mmCIF file of C-alpha atoms in Angstrom:
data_model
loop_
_atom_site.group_PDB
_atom_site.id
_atom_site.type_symbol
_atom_site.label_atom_id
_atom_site.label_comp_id
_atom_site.label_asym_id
_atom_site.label_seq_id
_atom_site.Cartn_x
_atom_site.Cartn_y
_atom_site.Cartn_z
ATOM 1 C CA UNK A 1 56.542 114.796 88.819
ATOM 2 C CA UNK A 2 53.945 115.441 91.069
ATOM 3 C CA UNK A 3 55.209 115.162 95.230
ATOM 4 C CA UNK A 4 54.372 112.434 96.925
ATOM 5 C CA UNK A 5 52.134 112.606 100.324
ATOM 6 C CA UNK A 6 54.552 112.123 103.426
ATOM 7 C CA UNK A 7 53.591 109.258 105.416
ATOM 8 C CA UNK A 8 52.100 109.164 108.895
ATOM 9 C CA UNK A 9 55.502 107.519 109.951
ATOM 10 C CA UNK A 10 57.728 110.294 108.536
ATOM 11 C CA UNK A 11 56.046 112.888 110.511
ATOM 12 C CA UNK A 12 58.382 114.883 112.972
ATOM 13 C CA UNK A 13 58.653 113.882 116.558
ATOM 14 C CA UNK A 14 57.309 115.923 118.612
ATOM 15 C CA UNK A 15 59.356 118.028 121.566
ATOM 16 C CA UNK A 16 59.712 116.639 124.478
ATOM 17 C CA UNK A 17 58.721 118.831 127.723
ATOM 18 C CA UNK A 18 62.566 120.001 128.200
ATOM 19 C CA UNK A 19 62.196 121.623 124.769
ATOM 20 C CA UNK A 20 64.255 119.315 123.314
ATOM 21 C CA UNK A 21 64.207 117.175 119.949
ATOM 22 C CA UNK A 22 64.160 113.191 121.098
ATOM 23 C CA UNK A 23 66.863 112.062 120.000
ATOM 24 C CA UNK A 24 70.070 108.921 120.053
ATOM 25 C CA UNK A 25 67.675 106.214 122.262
ATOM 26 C CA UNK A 26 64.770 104.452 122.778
ATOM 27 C CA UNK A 27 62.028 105.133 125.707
ATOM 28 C CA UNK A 28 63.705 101.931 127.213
ATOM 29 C CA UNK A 29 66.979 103.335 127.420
ATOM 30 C CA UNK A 30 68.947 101.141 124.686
ATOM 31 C CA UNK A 31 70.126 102.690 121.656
ATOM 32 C CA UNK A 32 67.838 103.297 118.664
ATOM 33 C CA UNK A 33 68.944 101.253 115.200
ATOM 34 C CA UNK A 34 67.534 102.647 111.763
ATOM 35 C CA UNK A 35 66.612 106.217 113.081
ATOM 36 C CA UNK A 36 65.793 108.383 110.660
ATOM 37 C CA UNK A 37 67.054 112.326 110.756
ATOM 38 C CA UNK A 38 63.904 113.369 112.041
ATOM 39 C CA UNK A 39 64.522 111.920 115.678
ATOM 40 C CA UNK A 40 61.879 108.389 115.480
ATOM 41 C CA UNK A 41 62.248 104.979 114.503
ATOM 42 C CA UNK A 42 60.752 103.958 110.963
ATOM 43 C CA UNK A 43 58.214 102.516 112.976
ATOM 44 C CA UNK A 44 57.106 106.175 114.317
ATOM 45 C CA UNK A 45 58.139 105.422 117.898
ATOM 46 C CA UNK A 46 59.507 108.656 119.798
ATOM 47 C CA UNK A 47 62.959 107.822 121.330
ATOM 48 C CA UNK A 48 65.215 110.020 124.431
ATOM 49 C CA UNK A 49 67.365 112.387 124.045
ATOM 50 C CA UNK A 50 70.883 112.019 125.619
ATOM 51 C CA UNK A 51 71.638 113.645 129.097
ATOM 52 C CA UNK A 52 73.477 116.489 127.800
ATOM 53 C CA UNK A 53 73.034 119.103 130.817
ATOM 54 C CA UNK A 54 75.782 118.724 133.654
ATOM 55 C CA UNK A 55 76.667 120.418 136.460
ATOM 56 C CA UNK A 56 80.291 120.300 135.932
ATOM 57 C CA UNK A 57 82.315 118.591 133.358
ATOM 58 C CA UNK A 58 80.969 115.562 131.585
ATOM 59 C CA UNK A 59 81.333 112.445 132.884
ATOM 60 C CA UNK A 60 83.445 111.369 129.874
ATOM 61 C CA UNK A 61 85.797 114.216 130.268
ATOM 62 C CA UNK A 62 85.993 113.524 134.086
ATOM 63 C CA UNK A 63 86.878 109.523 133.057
ATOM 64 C CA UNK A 64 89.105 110.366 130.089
ATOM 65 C CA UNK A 65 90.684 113.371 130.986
ATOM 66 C CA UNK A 66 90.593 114.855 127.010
ATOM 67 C CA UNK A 67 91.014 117.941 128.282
ATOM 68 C CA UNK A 68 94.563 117.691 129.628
ATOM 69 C CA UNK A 69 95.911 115.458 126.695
ATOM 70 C CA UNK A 70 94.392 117.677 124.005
ATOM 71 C CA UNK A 71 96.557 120.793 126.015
ATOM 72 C CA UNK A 72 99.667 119.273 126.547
ATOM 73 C CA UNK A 73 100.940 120.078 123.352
ATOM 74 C CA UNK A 74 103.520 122.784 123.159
ATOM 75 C CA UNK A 75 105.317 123.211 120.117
ATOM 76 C CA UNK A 76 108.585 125.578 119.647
ATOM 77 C CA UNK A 77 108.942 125.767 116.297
ATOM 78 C CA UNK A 78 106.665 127.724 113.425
ATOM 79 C CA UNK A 79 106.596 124.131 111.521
ATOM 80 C CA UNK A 80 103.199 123.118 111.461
ATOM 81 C CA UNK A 81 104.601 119.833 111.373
ATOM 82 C CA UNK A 82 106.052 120.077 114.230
ATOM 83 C CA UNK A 83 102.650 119.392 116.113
ATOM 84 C CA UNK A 84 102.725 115.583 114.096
ATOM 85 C CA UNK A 85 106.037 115.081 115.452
ATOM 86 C CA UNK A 86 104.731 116.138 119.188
ATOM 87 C CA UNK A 87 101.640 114.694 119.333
ATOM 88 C CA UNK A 88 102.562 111.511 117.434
ATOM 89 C CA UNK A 89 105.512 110.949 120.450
ATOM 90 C CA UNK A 90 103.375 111.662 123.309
ATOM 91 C CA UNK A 91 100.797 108.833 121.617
ATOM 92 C CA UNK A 92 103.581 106.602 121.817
ATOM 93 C CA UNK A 93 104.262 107.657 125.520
ATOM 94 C CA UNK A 94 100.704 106.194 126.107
ATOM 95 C CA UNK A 95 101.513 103.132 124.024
ATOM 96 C CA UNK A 96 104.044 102.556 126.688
ATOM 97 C CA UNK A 97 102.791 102.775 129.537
ATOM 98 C CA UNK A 98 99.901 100.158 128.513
ATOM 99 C CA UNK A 99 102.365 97.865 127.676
ATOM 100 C CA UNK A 100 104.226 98.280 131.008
ATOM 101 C CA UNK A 101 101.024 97.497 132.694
ATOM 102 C CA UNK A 102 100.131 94.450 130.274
ATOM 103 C CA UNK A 103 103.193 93.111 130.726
ATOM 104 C CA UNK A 104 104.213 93.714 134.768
ATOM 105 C CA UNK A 105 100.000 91.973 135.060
ATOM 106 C CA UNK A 106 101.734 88.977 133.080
ATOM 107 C CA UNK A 107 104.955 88.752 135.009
ATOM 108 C CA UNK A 108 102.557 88.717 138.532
ATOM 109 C CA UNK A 109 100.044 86.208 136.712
ATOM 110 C CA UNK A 110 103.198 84.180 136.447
ATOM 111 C CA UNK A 111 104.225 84.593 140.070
ATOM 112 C CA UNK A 112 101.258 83.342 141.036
ATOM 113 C CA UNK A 113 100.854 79.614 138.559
ATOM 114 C CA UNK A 114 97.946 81.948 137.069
ATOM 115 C CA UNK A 115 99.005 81.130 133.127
ATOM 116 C CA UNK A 116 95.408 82.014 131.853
ATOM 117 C CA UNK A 117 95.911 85.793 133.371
ATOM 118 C CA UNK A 118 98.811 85.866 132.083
ATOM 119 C CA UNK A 119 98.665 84.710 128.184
ATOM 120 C CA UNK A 120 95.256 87.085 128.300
ATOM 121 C CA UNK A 121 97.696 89.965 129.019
ATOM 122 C CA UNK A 122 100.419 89.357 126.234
ATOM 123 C CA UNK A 123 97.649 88.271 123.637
ATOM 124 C CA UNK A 124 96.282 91.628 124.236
ATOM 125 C CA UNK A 125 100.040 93.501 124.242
ATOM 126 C CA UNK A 126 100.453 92.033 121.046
ATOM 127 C CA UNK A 127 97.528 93.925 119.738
ATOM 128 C CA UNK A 128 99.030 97.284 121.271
ATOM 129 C CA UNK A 129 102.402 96.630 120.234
ATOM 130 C CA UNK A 130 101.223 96.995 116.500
ATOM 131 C CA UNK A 131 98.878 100.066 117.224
ATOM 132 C CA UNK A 132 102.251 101.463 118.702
ATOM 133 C CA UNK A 133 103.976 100.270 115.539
ATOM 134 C CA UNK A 134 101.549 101.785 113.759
ATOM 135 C CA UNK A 135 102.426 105.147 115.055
ATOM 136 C CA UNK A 136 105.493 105.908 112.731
ATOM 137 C CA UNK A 137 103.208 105.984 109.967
ATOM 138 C CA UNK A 138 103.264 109.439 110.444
ATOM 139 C CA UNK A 139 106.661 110.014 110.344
ATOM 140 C CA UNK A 140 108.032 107.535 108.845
ATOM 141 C CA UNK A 141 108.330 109.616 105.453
ATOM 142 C CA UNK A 142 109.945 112.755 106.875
ATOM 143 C CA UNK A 143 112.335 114.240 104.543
ATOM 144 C CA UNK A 144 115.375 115.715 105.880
ATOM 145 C CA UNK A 145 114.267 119.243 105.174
ATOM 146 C CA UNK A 146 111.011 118.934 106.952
ATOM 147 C CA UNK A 147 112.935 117.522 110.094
ATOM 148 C CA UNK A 148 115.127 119.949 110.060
ATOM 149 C CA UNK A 149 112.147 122.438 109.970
ATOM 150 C CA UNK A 150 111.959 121.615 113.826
ATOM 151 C CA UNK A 151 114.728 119.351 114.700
ATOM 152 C CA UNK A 152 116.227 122.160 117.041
ATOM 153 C CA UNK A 153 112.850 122.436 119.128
ATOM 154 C CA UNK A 154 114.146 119.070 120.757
ATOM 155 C CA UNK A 155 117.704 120.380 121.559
ATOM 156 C CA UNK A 156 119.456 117.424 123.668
ATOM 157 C CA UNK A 157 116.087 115.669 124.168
ATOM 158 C CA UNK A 158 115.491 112.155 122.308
ATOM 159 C CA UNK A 159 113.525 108.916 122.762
ATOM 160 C CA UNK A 160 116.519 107.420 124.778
ATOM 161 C CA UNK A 161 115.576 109.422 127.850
ATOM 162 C CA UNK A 162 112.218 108.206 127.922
ATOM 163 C CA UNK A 163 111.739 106.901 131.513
ATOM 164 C CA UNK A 164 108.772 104.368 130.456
ATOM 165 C CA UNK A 165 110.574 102.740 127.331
ATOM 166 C CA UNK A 166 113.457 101.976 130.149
ATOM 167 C CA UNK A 167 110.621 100.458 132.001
ATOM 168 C CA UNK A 168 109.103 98.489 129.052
ATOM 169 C CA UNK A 169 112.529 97.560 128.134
ATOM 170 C CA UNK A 170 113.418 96.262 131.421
ATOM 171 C CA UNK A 171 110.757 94.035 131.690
ATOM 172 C CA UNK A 172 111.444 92.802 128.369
ATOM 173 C CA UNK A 173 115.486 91.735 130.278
ATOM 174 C CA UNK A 174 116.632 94.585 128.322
ATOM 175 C CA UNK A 175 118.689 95.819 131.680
ATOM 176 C CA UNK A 176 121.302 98.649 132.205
ATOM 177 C CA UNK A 177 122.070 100.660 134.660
ATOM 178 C CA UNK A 178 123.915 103.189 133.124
ATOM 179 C CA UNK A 179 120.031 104.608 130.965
ATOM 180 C CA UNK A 180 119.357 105.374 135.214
ATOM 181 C CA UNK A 181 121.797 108.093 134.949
ATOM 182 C CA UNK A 182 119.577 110.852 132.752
ATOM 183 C CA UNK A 183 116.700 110.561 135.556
ATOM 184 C CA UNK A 184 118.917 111.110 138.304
ATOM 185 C CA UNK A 185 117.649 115.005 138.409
ATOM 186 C CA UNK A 186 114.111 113.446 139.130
ATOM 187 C CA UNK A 187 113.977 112.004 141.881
ATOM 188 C CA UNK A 188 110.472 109.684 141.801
ATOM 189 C CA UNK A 189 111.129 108.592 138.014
ATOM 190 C CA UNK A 190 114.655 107.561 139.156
ATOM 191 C CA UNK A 191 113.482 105.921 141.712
ATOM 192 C CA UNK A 192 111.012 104.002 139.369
ATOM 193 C CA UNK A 193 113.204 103.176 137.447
ATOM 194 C CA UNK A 194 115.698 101.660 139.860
ATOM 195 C CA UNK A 195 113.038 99.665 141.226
ATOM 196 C CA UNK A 196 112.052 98.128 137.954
ATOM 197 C CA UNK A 197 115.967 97.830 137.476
ATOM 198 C CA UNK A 198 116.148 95.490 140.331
ATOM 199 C CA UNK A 199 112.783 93.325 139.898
ATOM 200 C CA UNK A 200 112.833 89.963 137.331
ATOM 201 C CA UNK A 201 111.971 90.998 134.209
ATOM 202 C CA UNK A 202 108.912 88.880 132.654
ATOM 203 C CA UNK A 203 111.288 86.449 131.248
ATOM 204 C CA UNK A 204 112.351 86.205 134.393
ATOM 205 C CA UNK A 205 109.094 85.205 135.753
ATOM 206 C CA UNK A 206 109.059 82.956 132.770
ATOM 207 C CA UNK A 207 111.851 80.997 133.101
ATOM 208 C CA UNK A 208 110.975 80.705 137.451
ATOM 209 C CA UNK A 209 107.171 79.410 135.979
ATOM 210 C CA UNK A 210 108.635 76.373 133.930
ATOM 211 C CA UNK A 211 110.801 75.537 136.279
ATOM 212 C CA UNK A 212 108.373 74.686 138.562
ATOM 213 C CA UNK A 213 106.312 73.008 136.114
ATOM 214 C CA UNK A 214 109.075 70.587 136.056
ATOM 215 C CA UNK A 215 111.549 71.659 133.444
ATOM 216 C CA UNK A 216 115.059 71.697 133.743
ATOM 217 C CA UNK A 217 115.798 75.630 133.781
ATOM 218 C CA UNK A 218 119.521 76.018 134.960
ATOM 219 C CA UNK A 219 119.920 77.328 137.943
ATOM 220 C CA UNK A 220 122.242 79.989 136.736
ATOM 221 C CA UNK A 221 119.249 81.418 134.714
ATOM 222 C CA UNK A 222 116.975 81.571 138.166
ATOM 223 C CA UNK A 223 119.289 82.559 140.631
ATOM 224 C CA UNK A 224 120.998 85.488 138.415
ATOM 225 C CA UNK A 225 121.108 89.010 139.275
ATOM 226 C CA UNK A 226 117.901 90.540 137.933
ATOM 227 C CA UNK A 227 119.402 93.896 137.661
ATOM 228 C CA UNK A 228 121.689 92.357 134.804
ATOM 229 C CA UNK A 229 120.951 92.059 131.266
ATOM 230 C CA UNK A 230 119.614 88.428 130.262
ATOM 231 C CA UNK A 231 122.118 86.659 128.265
ATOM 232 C CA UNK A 232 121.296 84.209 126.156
ATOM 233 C CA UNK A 233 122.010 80.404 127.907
ATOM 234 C CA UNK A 234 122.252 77.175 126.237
ATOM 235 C CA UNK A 235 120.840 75.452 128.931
ATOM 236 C CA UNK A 236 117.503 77.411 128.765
ATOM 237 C CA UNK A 237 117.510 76.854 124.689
ATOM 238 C CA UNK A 238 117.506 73.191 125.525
ATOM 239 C CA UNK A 239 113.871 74.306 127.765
ATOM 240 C CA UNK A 240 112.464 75.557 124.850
ATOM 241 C CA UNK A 241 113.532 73.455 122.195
ATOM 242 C CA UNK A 242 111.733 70.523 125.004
ATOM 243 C CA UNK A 243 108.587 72.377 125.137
ATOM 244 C CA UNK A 244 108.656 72.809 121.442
ATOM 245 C CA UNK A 245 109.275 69.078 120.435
ATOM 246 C CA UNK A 246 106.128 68.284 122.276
ATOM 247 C CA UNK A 247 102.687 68.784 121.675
ATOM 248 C CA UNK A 248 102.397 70.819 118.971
ATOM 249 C CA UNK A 249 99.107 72.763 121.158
ATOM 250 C CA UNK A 250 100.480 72.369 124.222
ATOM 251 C CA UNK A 251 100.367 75.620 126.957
ATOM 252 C CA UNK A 252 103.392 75.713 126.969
ATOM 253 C CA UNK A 253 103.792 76.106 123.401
ATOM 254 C CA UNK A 254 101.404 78.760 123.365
ATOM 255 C CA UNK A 255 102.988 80.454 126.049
ATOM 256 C CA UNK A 256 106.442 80.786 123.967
ATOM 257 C CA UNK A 257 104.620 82.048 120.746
ATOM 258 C CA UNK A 258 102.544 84.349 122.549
ATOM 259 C CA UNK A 259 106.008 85.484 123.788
ATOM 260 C CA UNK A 260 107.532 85.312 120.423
ATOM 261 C CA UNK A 261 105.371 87.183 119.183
ATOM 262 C CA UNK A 262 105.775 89.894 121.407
ATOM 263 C CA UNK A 263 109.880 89.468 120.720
ATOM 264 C CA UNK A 264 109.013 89.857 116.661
ATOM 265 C CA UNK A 265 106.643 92.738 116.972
ATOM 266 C CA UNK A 266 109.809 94.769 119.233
ATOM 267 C CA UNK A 267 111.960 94.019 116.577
ATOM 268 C CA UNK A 268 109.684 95.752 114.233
ATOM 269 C CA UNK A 269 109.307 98.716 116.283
ATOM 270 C CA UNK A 270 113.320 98.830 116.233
ATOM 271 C CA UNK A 271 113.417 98.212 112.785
ATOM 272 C CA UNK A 272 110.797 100.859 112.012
ATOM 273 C CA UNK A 273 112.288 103.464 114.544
ATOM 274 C CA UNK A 274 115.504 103.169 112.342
ATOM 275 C CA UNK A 275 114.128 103.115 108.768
ATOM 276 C CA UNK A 276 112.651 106.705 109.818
ATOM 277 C CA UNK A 277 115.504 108.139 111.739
ATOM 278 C CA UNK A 278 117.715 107.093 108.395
ATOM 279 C CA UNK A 279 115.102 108.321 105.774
ATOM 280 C CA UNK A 280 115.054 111.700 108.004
ATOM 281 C CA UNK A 281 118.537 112.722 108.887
ATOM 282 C CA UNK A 282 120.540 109.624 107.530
ATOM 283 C CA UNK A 283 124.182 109.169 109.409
ATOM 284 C CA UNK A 284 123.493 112.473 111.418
ATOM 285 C CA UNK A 285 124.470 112.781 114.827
ATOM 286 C CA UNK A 286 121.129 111.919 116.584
ATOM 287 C CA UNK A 287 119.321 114.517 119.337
ATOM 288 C CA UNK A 288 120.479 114.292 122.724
ATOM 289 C CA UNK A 289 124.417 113.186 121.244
ATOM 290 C CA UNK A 290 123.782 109.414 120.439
ATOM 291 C CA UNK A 291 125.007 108.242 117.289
ATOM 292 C CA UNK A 292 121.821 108.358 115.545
ATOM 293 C CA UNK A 293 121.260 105.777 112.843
ATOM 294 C CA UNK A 294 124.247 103.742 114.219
ATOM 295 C CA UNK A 295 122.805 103.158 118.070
ATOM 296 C CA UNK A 296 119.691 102.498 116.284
ATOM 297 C CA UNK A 297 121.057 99.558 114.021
ATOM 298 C CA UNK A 298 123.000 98.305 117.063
ATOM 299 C CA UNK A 299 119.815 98.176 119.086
ATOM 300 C CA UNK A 300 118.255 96.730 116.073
ATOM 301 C CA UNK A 301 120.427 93.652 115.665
ATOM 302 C CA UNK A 302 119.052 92.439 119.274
ATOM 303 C CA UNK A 303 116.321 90.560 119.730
ATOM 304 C CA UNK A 304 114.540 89.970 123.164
ATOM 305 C CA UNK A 305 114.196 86.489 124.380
ATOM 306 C CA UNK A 306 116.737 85.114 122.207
ATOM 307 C CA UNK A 307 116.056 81.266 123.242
ATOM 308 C CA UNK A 308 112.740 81.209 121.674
ATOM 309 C CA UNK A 309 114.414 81.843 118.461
ATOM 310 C CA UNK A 310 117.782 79.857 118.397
ATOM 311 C CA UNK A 311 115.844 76.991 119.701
ATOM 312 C CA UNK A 312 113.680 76.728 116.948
ATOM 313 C CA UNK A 313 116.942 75.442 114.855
ATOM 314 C CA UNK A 314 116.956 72.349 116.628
ATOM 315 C CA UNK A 315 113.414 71.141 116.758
#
């Protein structure tokens, strides 16, 4: 078959004064669609090249930081899957602390009457609750020999000392002072932590906002100590199973599944955290001396915000 002439259009850009190739957007500045290889639009049209010369580093590196995450890896082991198990943790880290921001914004939105803030901030924890979820996937299939490979790398470490799961947990009413102790060598995380220990949790903030919307919220559920673990209180199930006998779109119902929601999708990362642990190292001691599979399935039987779901049995 004989080769076809090229057409004008095809024809290679030509180099801009820099010496470089146009390239990635248009003279105006927006981004180029259907560019062809050759650095043009179908139509011909030249298009600019991105900035790529700096000074320093880039401006995405100075914003990001990719740099010191991608270096903060330091495995102990030979294993190469011991760099899953690191990396995959730290992510989770990360996970954390956006959802201690999302949901301390929510708990001040509350403070403050501001529901719309507020619901915007655990509509969008939802979202990064099952991204964090997600995040076993790796590990979630870990034979006990691969574990093993590495296990000892961790010595007496293990999730339980994480300093921001006590915070997320805390907000969530999940309060103990005794998970203070392991920090007390660290002086500014400890005293993070006992901060956060002695604030209202969200449902605290919660259960303050409806009562001044006019529901009857005992007063044993707003004037408790905040540094103590919310337990559940018939009075408070009677709040919710009120909001929920209304209108079926109401805030206020929105507000507890939004909530709910967030209560389900900790479950699942309990739930998740122990189908790994047991498919890794089944009734094993667990790292750090906890009982493993057994703390896990003890932490697993609790659910957060425990009105919003025995009320639901008497709507």
């Amino acid at each position: 078959m004989s080769q076809q002439p090229v057409p004008d259009h095809a024809a290679p850009a030509q180099a801009t004064p820099g010496g470089t190739t146009p390239s990635g957007a248009s003279p105006s500045g927006t981004a180029a669609s259907g560019t062809t290889p050759s650095g043009t639009t179908p139509s011909g049209a030249e298009f600019e090249a991105p900035h790529l010369d700096f000074d320093g580093t880039t401006p995405y590196e100075d914003y990001v930081q990719a740099s010191v995450l991608t270096h903060l890896q330091r495995p102990l082991s030979d294993d190469p899957g011991e760099m899953v198990f690191l990396v995959t943790t730290q992510v989770m880290e990360l996970w954390f602390t956006v959802l201690v921001h999302e949901w301390q914004t929510a708990a001040q939105a509350l403070r403050e009457d501001d529901l719309p803030t507020a619901m915007a901030a655990l509509q969008r924890s939802a979202y990064e609750l099952e991204s964090l979820n997600a995040s076993w996937t790796p590990l979630a299939h870990l034979t006990p020999g691969q574990f093993n490979a590495y296990r000892s790398a961790l010595g007496e470490g293990s999730g339980f000392q994480s300093a921001m799961y006590r915070r997320l947990e805390f907000l969530l009413g999940e309060k103990s002072a005794s998970m203070l102790v392991p920090h007390r060598g660290a002086p500014r995380v400890h005293a993070e932590l006992e901060k956060a220990l002695t604030e209202p949790s969200l449902y605290d903030e919660v259960l303050r906002y409806l009562a001044r919307r006019g529901l009857a919220v005992p007063a044993a559920a707003l004037d408790r100590d905040p540094a103590l673990r919310h337990e559940p209180d018939p009075g408070v199930e009677r709040v919710w199973e009120e909001i929920y006998s209304g209108p079926r779109e109401g805030e206020l119902v929105r507000l507890g599944e939004a909530l709910t929601e967030v209560a389900e999708l900790v479950w699942r990362w309990r739930n998740d955290h122990l189908v790994a642990t047991r498919r890794a190292m089944g009734a094993k001691t667990g790292t750090g001396g906890s009982a493993g599979v057994a703390w896990l399935e003890k932490r697993a039987g609790k659910t957060v915000f425990p009105e919003l779901w025995t009320a639901r049995s008497h709507v």
